[in-house]
C-alpha cells in the first residue's frame, strides 16, 4: 500500500519557490486597501466595499493625442505606430495628397524634382507631368513613391471642377429641362431613380432617341422606362405580356395615328383587351417621327411629300437630295436631324401634347 509522501517546502530558488512567492505577493495585493498601504480585515459574511471607479479613458476625455516632438507615443501607444506616424517617425507612412498645379514634387525612385504642370490620362492610368528648373518635363504614374517637403505622399488626381448648370432658364431664373418643365433643384443631372412598374412604349429607335433628348430628365426623375415596340404590329402581343393593371399602367406612342389608319385599328383592338382601361395609346399624325421635328430647324419650308408605297425615310432623303442608298445614309441623316433638336421648341405641338399626356398617365397618383 502506497503512503503519501510528507509535504516538503520547495527548495529556495527553484521554479516552485518562485511561483509560490508570486502567488503570495498577488494574494497580499488583494487584501490591501488601495492607496493606504496597510492590510484590511473583513468580518465573515460582510462584503468588502466596492472598488474605486476606474479613471476615464482617453476616448471619454476627447480624441486621442497623436505623437509629437515632445510626446513620442501620444495618449495611447497602441493607437499609432511612432515609427510610421509623427515627427520622429523613421519610416513615415505616405499621406494622401491631391495634385495641384505648381506643387513641387520629388520622385523617390529617380530623384527627379519638378513642379506639377499637368495631369494626363494614358493607358487607363493618370500621369502627373513634372517640370524641373531646367525646363525638362517627365511624366510619372500617380500614386505612392513621391515626396513633398521631405515627407512621403500618395498623389491623387485633382478634384473634378464643379460646372455651373447650363441650359434654358425661366424668366425668374429657374433652370428648365429640355421639355420646358422646372428642373428639380439639388438633383444630379441624369441621375435615375428606381424604375416604376408602369412603362411607356414607342415604335422604334428614332422615336426613343427623340423622346430621350427632350423628355429624358423628366422620365428619369419620375423613374419611367421607355421601351421599343419594334413596330406597331407587335402592340397587342406586348400588352398581353405586360398585363397592365390600375397600378401598373402602359402608355404607347405610335406614328400616323389618324382615323382609318392601321395604327388606329390596332389601338382600338388593344383598348378592348382585358385591362385596356389601363392602356393609353396616343400618337402624332406624321408617317414617321422625323416629321415631328419642325422643318425650319433644317432650313426647310416643309417636309417633302413622299408617294404612297415608298419608304418614308428613303423617299424623304431622296427628295432632299441627301445620300439615301444605304442604311448608313439613313443613320447619318437621322443624326443630322436629331442634332438640330435642343428643346421642346424644336418639335411640333402635335407630338408635345401626346407625350406629356402619356407621362401624366403612367405617373398618376396610385400608380407605381
mmCIF file of C-alpha atoms in Angstrom:
data_model
loop_
_atom_site.group_PDB
_atom_site.id
_atom_site.type_symbol
_atom_site.label_atom_id
_atom_site.label_comp_id
_atom_site.label_asym_id
_atom_site.label_seq_id
_atom_site.Cartn_x
_atom_site.Cartn_y
_atom_site.Cartn_z
ATOM 1 C CA UNK A 1 0.000 0.000 0.000
ATOM 2 C CA UNK A 2 1.378 3.363 -1.061
ATOM 3 C CA UNK A 3 1.508 6.091 1.520
ATOM 4 C CA UNK A 4 1.591 9.797 0.570
ATOM 5 C CA UNK A 5 4.987 11.407 0.842
ATOM 6 C CA UNK A 6 5.291 14.039 3.551
ATOM 7 C CA UNK A 7 4.908 17.664 2.293
ATOM 8 C CA UNK A 8 8.207 19.386 1.813
ATOM 9 C CA UNK A 9 8.884 23.105 1.409
ATOM 10 C CA UNK A 10 10.108 23.994 -2.111
ATOM 11 C CA UNK A 11 13.801 24.367 -2.499
ATOM 12 C CA UNK A 12 14.769 28.054 -2.321
ATOM 13 C CA UNK A 13 15.413 29.469 -5.805
ATOM 14 C CA UNK A 14 13.555 26.711 -7.592
ATOM 15 C CA UNK A 15 10.680 27.256 -10.030
ATOM 16 C CA UNK A 16 8.201 26.044 -7.441
ATOM 17 C CA UNK A 17 9.564 28.536 -4.923
ATOM 18 C CA UNK A 18 9.259 31.439 -7.377
ATOM 19 C CA UNK A 19 5.689 30.504 -8.220
ATOM 20 C CA UNK A 20 4.774 30.293 -4.521
ATOM 21 C CA UNK A 21 6.277 33.733 -3.921
ATOM 22 C CA UNK A 22 4.314 35.206 -6.829
ATOM 23 C CA UNK A 23 1.074 33.717 -5.532
ATOM 24 C CA UNK A 24 1.738 35.096 -2.067
ATOM 25 C CA UNK A 25 2.503 38.537 -3.438
ATOM 26 C CA UNK A 26 -0.697 38.569 -5.538
ATOM 27 C CA UNK A 27 -2.757 37.493 -2.533
ATOM 28 C CA UNK A 28 -1.201 40.244 -0.425
ATOM 29 C CA UNK A 29 -2.158 42.873 -3.026
ATOM 30 C CA UNK A 30 -5.809 41.842 -2.997
ATOM 31 C CA UNK A 31 -6.000 42.241 0.800
ATOM 32 C CA UNK A 32 -4.634 45.817 0.873
ATOM 33 C CA UNK A 33 -6.695 48.988 0.791
ATOM 34 C CA UNK A 34 -5.826 50.923 -2.379
ATOM 35 C CA UNK A 35 -3.578 53.829 -1.516
ATOM 36 C CA UNK A 36 -3.420 53.006 2.226
ATOM 37 C CA UNK A 37 -0.562 50.543 2.203
ATOM 38 C CA UNK A 38 -1.999 48.553 5.179
ATOM 39 C CA UNK A 39 -3.823 45.252 5.361
ATOM 40 C CA UNK A 40 -7.544 45.157 5.953
ATOM 41 C CA UNK A 41 -9.701 42.522 7.542
ATOM 42 C CA UNK A 42 -13.327 41.853 6.725
ATOM 43 C CA UNK A 43 -15.885 40.328 9.010
ATOM 44 C CA UNK A 44 -17.243 36.954 7.989
ATOM 45 C CA UNK A 45 -20.212 37.325 5.658
ATOM 46 C CA UNK A 46 -19.614 41.052 5.136
ATOM 47 C CA UNK A 47 -18.932 42.095 1.542
ATOM 48 C CA UNK A 48 -15.898 44.293 1.071
ATOM 49 C CA UNK A 49 -16.524 47.857 -0.101
ATOM 50 C CA UNK A 50 -16.798 48.485 -3.825
ATOM 51 C CA UNK A 51 -13.500 49.155 -5.563
ATOM 52 C CA UNK A 52 -12.934 52.701 -6.802
ATOM 53 C CA UNK A 53 -14.264 53.542 -10.265
ATOM 54 C CA UNK A 54 -11.644 53.315 -12.969
ATOM 55 C CA UNK A 55 -10.291 56.528 -14.371
ATOM 56 C CA UNK A 56 -11.995 57.747 -17.542
ATOM 57 C CA UNK A 57 -10.418 56.503 -20.707
ATOM 58 C CA UNK A 58 -8.924 58.758 -23.295
ATOM 59 C CA UNK A 59 -11.968 58.328 -25.529
ATOM 60 C CA UNK A 60 -14.174 59.908 -22.861
ATOM 61 C CA UNK A 61 -11.720 62.800 -22.478
ATOM 62 C CA UNK A 62 -11.690 63.595 -26.172
ATOM 63 C CA UNK A 63 -9.794 62.491 -29.250
ATOM 64 C CA UNK A 64 -6.580 60.547 -28.828
ATOM 65 C CA UNK A 65 -3.420 62.643 -28.693
ATOM 66 C CA UNK A 66 -1.166 61.879 -31.637
ATOM 67 C CA UNK A 67 2.615 61.509 -31.268
ATOM 68 C CA UNK A 68 4.545 64.768 -31.375
ATOM 69 C CA UNK A 69 8.093 66.034 -30.914
ATOM 70 C CA UNK A 70 7.539 66.261 -27.139
ATOM 71 C CA UNK A 71 5.390 63.146 -26.774
ATOM 72 C CA UNK A 72 6.663 60.306 -28.900
ATOM 73 C CA UNK A 73 3.833 57.864 -28.218
ATOM 74 C CA UNK A 74 0.846 60.175 -27.730
ATOM 75 C CA UNK A 75 -2.019 59.332 -25.374
ATOM 76 C CA UNK A 76 -2.211 55.694 -26.500
ATOM 77 C CA UNK A 77 0.856 53.733 -27.529
ATOM 78 C CA UNK A 78 -1.336 51.310 -29.464
ATOM 79 C CA UNK A 79 -3.290 53.955 -31.391
ATOM 80 C CA UNK A 80 -0.411 54.926 -33.690
ATOM 81 C CA UNK A 81 2.937 53.494 -34.653
ATOM 82 C CA UNK A 82 5.593 56.109 -33.709
ATOM 83 C CA UNK A 83 7.876 54.617 -36.344
ATOM 84 C CA UNK A 84 5.278 55.468 -39.051
ATOM 85 C CA UNK A 85 3.392 58.475 -37.602
ATOM 86 C CA UNK A 86 4.667 61.678 -36.061
ATOM 87 C CA UNK A 87 7.729 63.883 -36.447
ATOM 88 C CA UNK A 88 10.067 61.207 -35.032
ATOM 89 C CA UNK A 89 8.934 58.534 -37.497
ATOM 90 C CA UNK A 90 11.861 56.748 -39.141
ATOM 91 C CA UNK A 91 9.644 55.186 -41.856
ATOM 92 C CA UNK A 92 6.757 57.673 -42.149
ATOM 93 C CA UNK A 93 3.670 56.443 -43.966
ATOM 94 C CA UNK A 94 2.524 58.205 -47.138
ATOM 95 C CA UNK A 95 -0.215 60.768 -46.673
ATOM 96 C CA UNK A 96 -2.814 61.177 -49.467
ATOM 97 C CA UNK A 97 -2.468 64.473 -51.342
ATOM 98 C CA UNK A 98 -4.444 65.777 -54.314
ATOM 99 C CA UNK A 99 -2.314 67.103 -57.146
ATOM 100 C CA UNK A 100 -2.455 70.828 -57.848
ATOM 101 C CA UNK A 101 -0.683 72.859 -60.483
ATOM 102 C CA UNK A 102 2.640 74.282 -59.230
ATOM 103 C CA UNK A 103 3.098 71.704 -56.460
ATOM 104 C CA UNK A 104 6.812 70.782 -56.163
ATOM 105 C CA UNK A 105 7.231 67.007 -56.060
ATOM 106 C CA UNK A 106 10.189 64.637 -55.876
ATOM 107 C CA UNK A 107 10.088 61.160 -57.391
ATOM 108 C CA UNK A 108 11.820 58.869 -54.879
ATOM 109 C CA UNK A 109 12.977 56.273 -57.406
ATOM 110 C CA UNK A 110 14.701 58.623 -59.864
ATOM 111 C CA UNK A 111 15.301 61.671 -57.666
ATOM 112 C CA UNK A 112 13.650 63.911 -60.279
ATOM 113 C CA UNK A 113 12.270 67.106 -58.712
ATOM 114 C CA UNK A 114 9.837 69.357 -60.515
ATOM 115 C CA UNK A 115 6.650 71.359 -60.341
ATOM 116 C CA UNK A 116 3.347 69.872 -61.461
ATOM 117 C CA UNK A 117 2.372 71.307 -64.844
ATOM 118 C CA UNK A 118 -0.334 68.851 -65.951
ATOM 119 C CA UNK A 119 -2.243 65.686 -65.118
ATOM 120 C CA UNK A 120 -2.994 63.384 -68.051
ATOM 121 C CA UNK A 121 -4.688 60.057 -68.560
ATOM 122 C CA UNK A 122 -2.959 57.470 -70.734
ATOM 123 C CA UNK A 123 -3.387 53.720 -70.972
ATOM 124 C CA UNK A 124 -6.083 53.717 -68.308
ATOM 125 C CA UNK A 125 -3.978 55.436 -65.625
ATOM 126 C CA UNK A 126 -3.345 59.010 -64.514
ATOM 127 C CA UNK A 127 0.082 60.556 -65.113
ATOM 128 C CA UNK A 128 1.492 63.623 -63.436
ATOM 129 C CA UNK A 129 3.813 65.757 -65.564
ATOM 130 C CA UNK A 130 6.683 67.434 -63.670
ATOM 131 C CA UNK A 131 8.949 70.189 -64.971
ATOM 132 C CA UNK A 132 12.313 70.863 -63.315
ATOM 133 C CA UNK A 133 14.206 74.152 -63.126
ATOM 134 C CA UNK A 134 15.910 73.455 -66.471
ATOM 135 C CA UNK A 135 12.573 73.067 -68.280
ATOM 136 C CA UNK A 136 12.828 69.292 -68.601
ATOM 137 C CA UNK A 137 9.480 67.529 -68.348
ATOM 138 C CA UNK A 138 8.843 63.953 -67.254
ATOM 139 C CA UNK A 139 5.647 62.020 -66.581
ATOM 140 C CA UNK A 140 5.116 59.633 -63.650
ATOM 141 C CA UNK A 141 2.134 57.460 -62.673
ATOM 142 C CA UNK A 142 0.082 58.916 -59.854
ATOM 143 C CA UNK A 143 0.167 57.037 -56.573
ATOM 144 C CA UNK A 144 2.872 56.319 -53.976
ATOM 145 C CA UNK A 145 6.594 56.960 -54.363
ATOM 146 C CA UNK A 146 6.671 60.775 -54.121
ATOM 147 C CA UNK A 147 7.954 63.251 -51.549
ATOM 148 C CA UNK A 148 6.668 66.753 -50.843
ATOM 149 C CA UNK A 149 8.702 68.913 -48.462
ATOM 150 C CA UNK A 150 10.604 65.876 -47.225
ATOM 151 C CA UNK A 151 7.541 63.801 -46.385
ATOM 152 C CA UNK A 152 6.177 60.828 -48.369
ATOM 153 C CA UNK A 153 2.841 61.391 -50.104
ATOM 154 C CA UNK A 154 0.381 59.368 -52.170
ATOM 155 C CA UNK A 155 -0.561 61.605 -55.079
ATOM 156 C CA UNK A 156 -4.222 61.540 -56.095
ATOM 157 C CA UNK A 157 -5.944 63.059 -59.156
ATOM 158 C CA UNK A 158 -7.173 66.629 -58.715
ATOM 159 C CA UNK A 159 -10.748 67.083 -57.578
ATOM 160 C CA UNK A 160 -13.109 67.496 -60.550
ATOM 161 C CA UNK A 161 -14.160 71.064 -61.114
ATOM 162 C CA UNK A 162 -17.817 71.699 -60.426
ATOM 163 C CA UNK A 163 -19.503 73.078 -63.516
ATOM 164 C CA UNK A 164 -22.340 75.505 -63.292
ATOM 165 C CA UNK A 165 -25.523 74.021 -64.730
ATOM 166 C CA UNK A 166 -26.284 75.206 -68.238
ATOM 167 C CA UNK A 167 -29.404 75.093 -70.330
ATOM 168 C CA UNK A 168 -32.651 77.032 -70.651
ATOM 169 C CA UNK A 169 -33.972 79.079 -67.758
ATOM 170 C CA UNK A 170 -37.295 80.599 -66.923
ATOM 171 C CA UNK A 171 -37.928 84.337 -66.663
ATOM 172 C CA UNK A 172 -37.369 84.067 -62.906
ATOM 173 C CA UNK A 173 -34.030 82.316 -63.410
ATOM 174 C CA UNK A 174 -35.060 78.739 -62.583
ATOM 175 C CA UNK A 175 -33.415 76.025 -64.652
ATOM 176 C CA UNK A 176 -35.656 74.258 -67.157
ATOM 177 C CA UNK A 177 -35.407 70.810 -68.696
ATOM 178 C CA UNK A 178 -35.452 70.344 -72.477
ATOM 179 C CA UNK A 179 -39.187 69.651 -72.229
ATOM 180 C CA UNK A 180 -39.796 73.059 -70.628
ATOM 181 C CA UNK A 181 -40.582 71.818 -67.102
ATOM 182 C CA UNK A 182 -38.835 73.091 -63.996
ATOM 183 C CA UNK A 183 -35.683 71.119 -63.171
ATOM 184 C CA UNK A 184 -35.581 69.672 -59.659
ATOM 185 C CA UNK A 185 -33.001 71.683 -57.736
ATOM 186 C CA UNK A 186 -30.362 69.666 -55.887
ATOM 187 C CA UNK A 187 -30.934 66.602 -58.042
ATOM 188 C CA UNK A 188 -27.929 65.419 -60.016
ATOM 189 C CA UNK A 189 -28.453 65.794 -63.753
ATOM 190 C CA UNK A 190 -29.128 62.453 -65.374
ATOM 191 C CA UNK A 191 -29.490 60.577 -62.085
ATOM 192 C CA UNK A 192 -32.100 57.856 -62.418
ATOM 193 C CA UNK A 193 -34.474 56.614 -59.725
ATOM 194 C CA UNK A 194 -35.777 53.123 -59.119
ATOM 195 C CA UNK A 195 -37.838 52.225 -62.165
ATOM 196 C CA UNK A 196 -41.621 52.290 -61.949
ATOM 197 C CA UNK A 197 -43.693 49.262 -62.801
ATOM 198 C CA UNK A 198 -45.583 51.404 -65.317
ATOM 199 C CA UNK A 199 -43.942 51.753 -68.729
ATOM 200 C CA UNK A 200 -44.018 53.777 -71.956
ATOM 201 C CA UNK A 201 -43.534 52.169 -75.371
ATOM 202 C CA UNK A 202 -42.532 53.828 -78.641
ATOM 203 C CA UNK A 203 -42.427 52.280 -82.113
ATOM 204 C CA UNK A 204 -38.742 52.443 -82.996
ATOM 205 C CA UNK A 205 -35.257 53.549 -82.067
ATOM 206 C CA UNK A 206 -35.535 57.004 -83.611
ATOM 207 C CA UNK A 207 -38.677 57.668 -81.561
ATOM 208 C CA UNK A 208 -36.855 56.573 -78.398
ATOM 209 C CA UNK A 209 -33.837 58.801 -79.105
ATOM 210 C CA UNK A 210 -36.035 61.833 -79.740
ATOM 211 C CA UNK A 211 -38.033 61.215 -76.548
ATOM 212 C CA UNK A 212 -34.816 60.807 -74.556
ATOM 213 C CA UNK A 213 -33.353 64.063 -75.852
ATOM 214 C CA UNK A 214 -36.389 66.176 -74.958
ATOM 215 C CA UNK A 215 -38.033 64.324 -72.040
ATOM 216 C CA UNK A 216 -35.084 62.346 -70.677
ATOM 217 C CA UNK A 217 -34.649 64.403 -67.489
ATOM 218 C CA UNK A 218 -38.371 64.238 -66.711
ATOM 219 C CA UNK A 219 -38.537 60.481 -67.283
ATOM 220 C CA UNK A 220 -35.513 59.799 -65.091
ATOM 221 C CA UNK A 221 -36.914 61.990 -62.332
ATOM 222 C CA UNK A 222 -40.179 60.042 -62.406
ATOM 223 C CA UNK A 223 -38.480 56.656 -62.851
ATOM 224 C CA UNK A 224 -40.292 55.871 -66.118
ATOM 225 C CA UNK A 225 -38.653 53.412 -68.525
ATOM 226 C CA UNK A 226 -39.167 53.780 -72.291
ATOM 227 C CA UNK A 227 -39.228 50.530 -74.299
ATOM 228 C CA UNK A 228 -39.308 49.709 -78.010
ATOM 229 C CA UNK A 229 -42.224 48.036 -79.759
ATOM 230 C CA UNK A 230 -40.186 47.366 -82.916
ATOM 231 C CA UNK A 231 -43.336 48.058 -84.938
ATOM 232 C CA UNK A 232 -46.961 48.758 -84.084
ATOM 233 C CA UNK A 233 -47.941 45.253 -85.256
ATOM 234 C CA UNK A 234 -46.432 43.907 -82.013
ATOM 235 C CA UNK A 235 -48.581 46.124 -79.773
ATOM 236 C CA UNK A 236 -51.299 43.609 -78.843
ATOM 237 C CA UNK A 237 -48.785 40.862 -78.011
ATOM 238 C CA UNK A 238 -46.608 43.184 -75.914
ATOM 239 C CA UNK A 239 -49.595 44.486 -73.949
ATOM 240 C CA UNK A 240 -50.844 40.948 -73.259
ATOM 241 C CA UNK A 241 -47.423 40.001 -71.890
ATOM 242 C CA UNK A 242 -47.223 43.188 -69.816
ATOM 243 C CA UNK A 243 -50.650 42.572 -68.202
ATOM 244 C CA UNK A 244 -51.486 46.170 -67.163
ATOM 245 C CA UNK A 245 -53.468 46.926 -64.017
ATOM 246 C CA UNK A 246 -54.797 50.071 -62.267
ATOM 247 C CA UNK A 247 -51.431 50.479 -60.503
ATOM 248 C CA UNK A 248 -49.325 49.201 -63.428
ATOM 249 C CA UNK A 249 -50.161 51.281 -66.464
ATOM 250 C CA UNK A 250 -48.917 51.254 -70.045
ATOM 251 C CA UNK A 251 -48.534 54.289 -72.291
ATOM 252 C CA UNK A 252 -47.908 53.880 -76.028
ATOM 253 C CA UNK A 253 -46.761 56.452 -78.584
ATOM 254 C CA UNK A 254 -47.323 55.432 -82.223
ATOM 255 C CA UNK A 255 -46.767 57.105 -85.587
ATOM 256 C CA UNK A 256 -49.539 58.070 -88.014
ATOM 257 C CA UNK A 257 -52.422 57.647 -85.565
ATOM 258 C CA UNK A 258 -55.184 59.088 -87.754
ATOM 259 C CA UNK A 259 -58.741 57.957 -88.494
ATOM 260 C CA UNK A 260 -58.910 54.939 -90.770
ATOM 261 C CA UNK A 261 -55.225 54.005 -90.487
ATOM 262 C CA UNK A 262 -53.857 50.628 -89.489
ATOM 263 C CA UNK A 263 -52.492 52.204 -86.317
ATOM 264 C CA UNK A 264 -55.931 53.447 -85.225
ATOM 265 C CA UNK A 265 -57.468 49.985 -85.795
ATOM 266 C CA UNK A 266 -54.781 48.316 -83.666
ATOM 267 C CA UNK A 267 -55.245 50.944 -80.955
ATOM 268 C CA UNK A 268 -58.988 50.165 -80.807
ATOM 269 C CA UNK A 269 -58.292 46.430 -80.514
ATOM 270 C CA UNK A 270 -55.870 46.995 -77.649
ATOM 271 C CA UNK A 271 -58.347 49.234 -75.818
ATOM 272 C CA UNK A 272 -60.876 46.386 -75.936
ATOM 273 C CA UNK A 273 -58.449 43.877 -74.384
ATOM 274 C CA UNK A 274 -58.753 42.824 -70.709
ATOM 275 C CA UNK A 275 -57.161 45.645 -68.746
ATOM 276 C CA UNK A 276 -57.498 48.002 -71.714
ATOM 277 C CA UNK A 277 -58.597 50.805 -69.387
ATOM 278 C CA UNK A 278 -55.037 50.842 -68.073
ATOM 279 C CA UNK A 279 -53.525 51.285 -71.551
ATOM 280 C CA UNK A 280 -53.331 54.670 -73.249
ATOM 281 C CA UNK A 281 -52.390 54.674 -76.947
ATOM 282 C CA UNK A 282 -51.640 58.100 -78.383
ATOM 283 C CA UNK A 283 -49.846 59.243 -81.495
ATOM 284 C CA UNK A 284 -48.993 62.035 -83.879
ATOM 285 C CA UNK A 285 -50.353 62.397 -87.433
ATOM 286 C CA UNK A 286 -46.980 62.027 -89.158
ATOM 287 C CA UNK A 287 -45.966 58.888 -91.038
ATOM 288 C CA UNK A 288 -42.547 58.996 -89.348
ATOM 289 C CA UNK A 289 -41.286 60.754 -86.236
ATOM 290 C CA UNK A 290 -38.794 62.681 -88.407
ATOM 291 C CA UNK A 291 -41.644 64.911 -89.491
ATOM 292 C CA UNK A 292 -42.382 65.841 -85.867
ATOM 293 C CA UNK A 293 -39.214 67.974 -85.984
ATOM 294 C CA UNK A 294 -40.010 71.478 -87.177
ATOM 295 C CA UNK A 295 -38.806 71.701 -90.804
ATOM 296 C CA UNK A 296 -37.449 75.217 -90.372
ATOM 297 C CA UNK A 297 -34.851 73.827 -87.942
ATOM 298 C CA UNK A 298 -33.316 72.159 -91.019
ATOM 299 C CA UNK A 299 -33.763 75.128 -93.309
ATOM 300 C CA UNK A 300 -36.893 73.670 -94.929
ATOM 301 C CA UNK A 301 -40.244 75.294 -95.547
ATOM 302 C CA UNK A 302 -41.957 71.894 -95.189
ATOM 303 C CA UNK A 303 -41.125 68.218 -95.195
ATOM 304 C CA UNK A 304 -41.345 66.705 -98.700
ATOM 305 C CA UNK A 305 -44.391 64.674 -99.695
ATOM 306 C CA UNK A 306 -43.386 61.041 -100.242
ATOM 307 C CA UNK A 307 -45.548 58.967 -102.650
ATOM 308 C CA UNK A 308 -47.587 56.173 -101.105
ATOM 309 C CA UNK A 309 -45.715 52.867 -101.206
ATOM 310 C CA UNK A 310 -42.257 54.478 -100.987
ATOM 311 C CA UNK A 311 -40.228 54.034 -97.811
ATOM 312 C CA UNK A 312 -40.722 57.263 -95.902
ATOM 313 C CA UNK A 313 -37.079 57.642 -94.880
ATOM 314 C CA UNK A 314 -35.502 56.842 -98.226
ATOM 315 C CA UNK A 315 -38.128 58.907 -100.043
ATOM 316 C CA UNK A 316 -37.538 61.899 -97.770
ATOM 317 C CA UNK A 317 -33.774 61.761 -98.226
ATOM 318 C CA UNK A 318 -34.094 61.406 -101.983
ATOM 319 C CA UNK A 319 -36.417 64.398 -102.177
ATOM 320 C CA UNK A 320 -33.993 66.449 -100.083
ATOM 321 C CA UNK A 321 -31.051 65.422 -102.221
ATOM 322 C CA UNK A 322 -29.289 63.734 -99.295
ATOM 323 C CA UNK A 323 -27.492 60.367 -99.600
ATOM 324 C CA UNK A 324 -30.077 57.581 -99.300
ATOM 325 C CA UNK A 325 -28.663 54.399 -100.818
ATOM 326 C CA UNK A 326 -27.804 52.507 -97.616
ATOM 327 C CA UNK A 327 -28.874 52.156 -94.021
ATOM 328 C CA UNK A 328 -25.741 54.039 -93.034
ATOM 329 C CA UNK A 329 -27.034 57.018 -95.058
ATOM 330 C CA UNK A 330 -30.322 56.857 -93.151
ATOM 331 C CA UNK A 331 -28.495 56.701 -89.795
ATOM 332 C CA UNK A 332 -26.299 59.663 -90.741
ATOM 333 C CA UNK A 333 -29.339 61.683 -91.833
ATOM 334 C CA UNK A 334 -31.175 60.980 -88.556
ATOM 335 C CA UNK A 335 -28.099 62.037 -86.592
ATOM 336 C CA UNK A 336 -28.121 65.287 -88.539
ATOM 337 C CA UNK A 337 -31.828 65.838 -87.857
ATOM 338 C CA UNK A 338 -31.600 64.945 -84.149
ATOM 339 C CA UNK A 339 -28.655 67.324 -83.783
ATOM 340 C CA UNK A 340 -30.981 70.228 -84.608
ATOM 341 C CA UNK A 341 -33.293 69.354 -81.709
ATOM 342 C CA UNK A 342 -32.370 71.044 -78.431
ATOM 343 C CA UNK A 343 -35.690 71.502 -76.646
ATOM 344 C CA UNK A 344 -39.446 71.173 -76.983
ATOM 345 C CA UNK A 345 -39.440 74.345 -79.098
ATOM 346 C CA UNK A 346 -37.901 72.365 -81.960
ATOM 347 C CA UNK A 347 -40.837 69.896 -82.131
ATOM 348 C CA UNK A 348 -44.368 70.123 -83.463
ATOM 349 C CA UNK A 349 -47.135 70.692 -80.849
ATOM 350 C CA UNK A 350 -48.964 67.553 -82.021
ATOM 351 C CA UNK A 351 -46.141 65.437 -80.586
ATOM 352 C CA UNK A 352 -45.546 67.552 -77.474
ATOM 353 C CA UNK A 353 -49.083 67.253 -76.135
ATOM 354 C CA UNK A 354 -49.287 63.498 -76.706
ATOM 355 C CA UNK A 355 -46.010 62.764 -74.931
ATOM 356 C CA UNK A 356 -46.878 64.950 -71.942
ATOM 357 C CA UNK A 357 -50.230 63.169 -71.651
ATOM 358 C CA UNK A 358 -48.551 59.750 -71.655
ATOM 359 C CA UNK A 359 -46.160 60.766 -68.870
ATOM 360 C CA UNK A 360 -49.059 62.062 -66.772
ATOM 361 C CA UNK A 361 -50.979 58.822 -67.375
ATOM 362 C CA UNK A 362 -48.239 56.452 -66.153
ATOM 363 C CA UNK A 363 -47.279 58.660 -63.181
ATOM 364 C CA UNK A 364 -50.793 59.450 -61.921
ATOM 365 C CA UNK A 365 -51.455 59.088 -58.165
ATOM 366 C CA UNK A 366 -51.992 55.470 -57.234
ATOM 367 C CA UNK A 367 -49.683 54.072 -59.924
ATOM 368 C CA UNK A 368 -46.314 52.589 -59.279
#
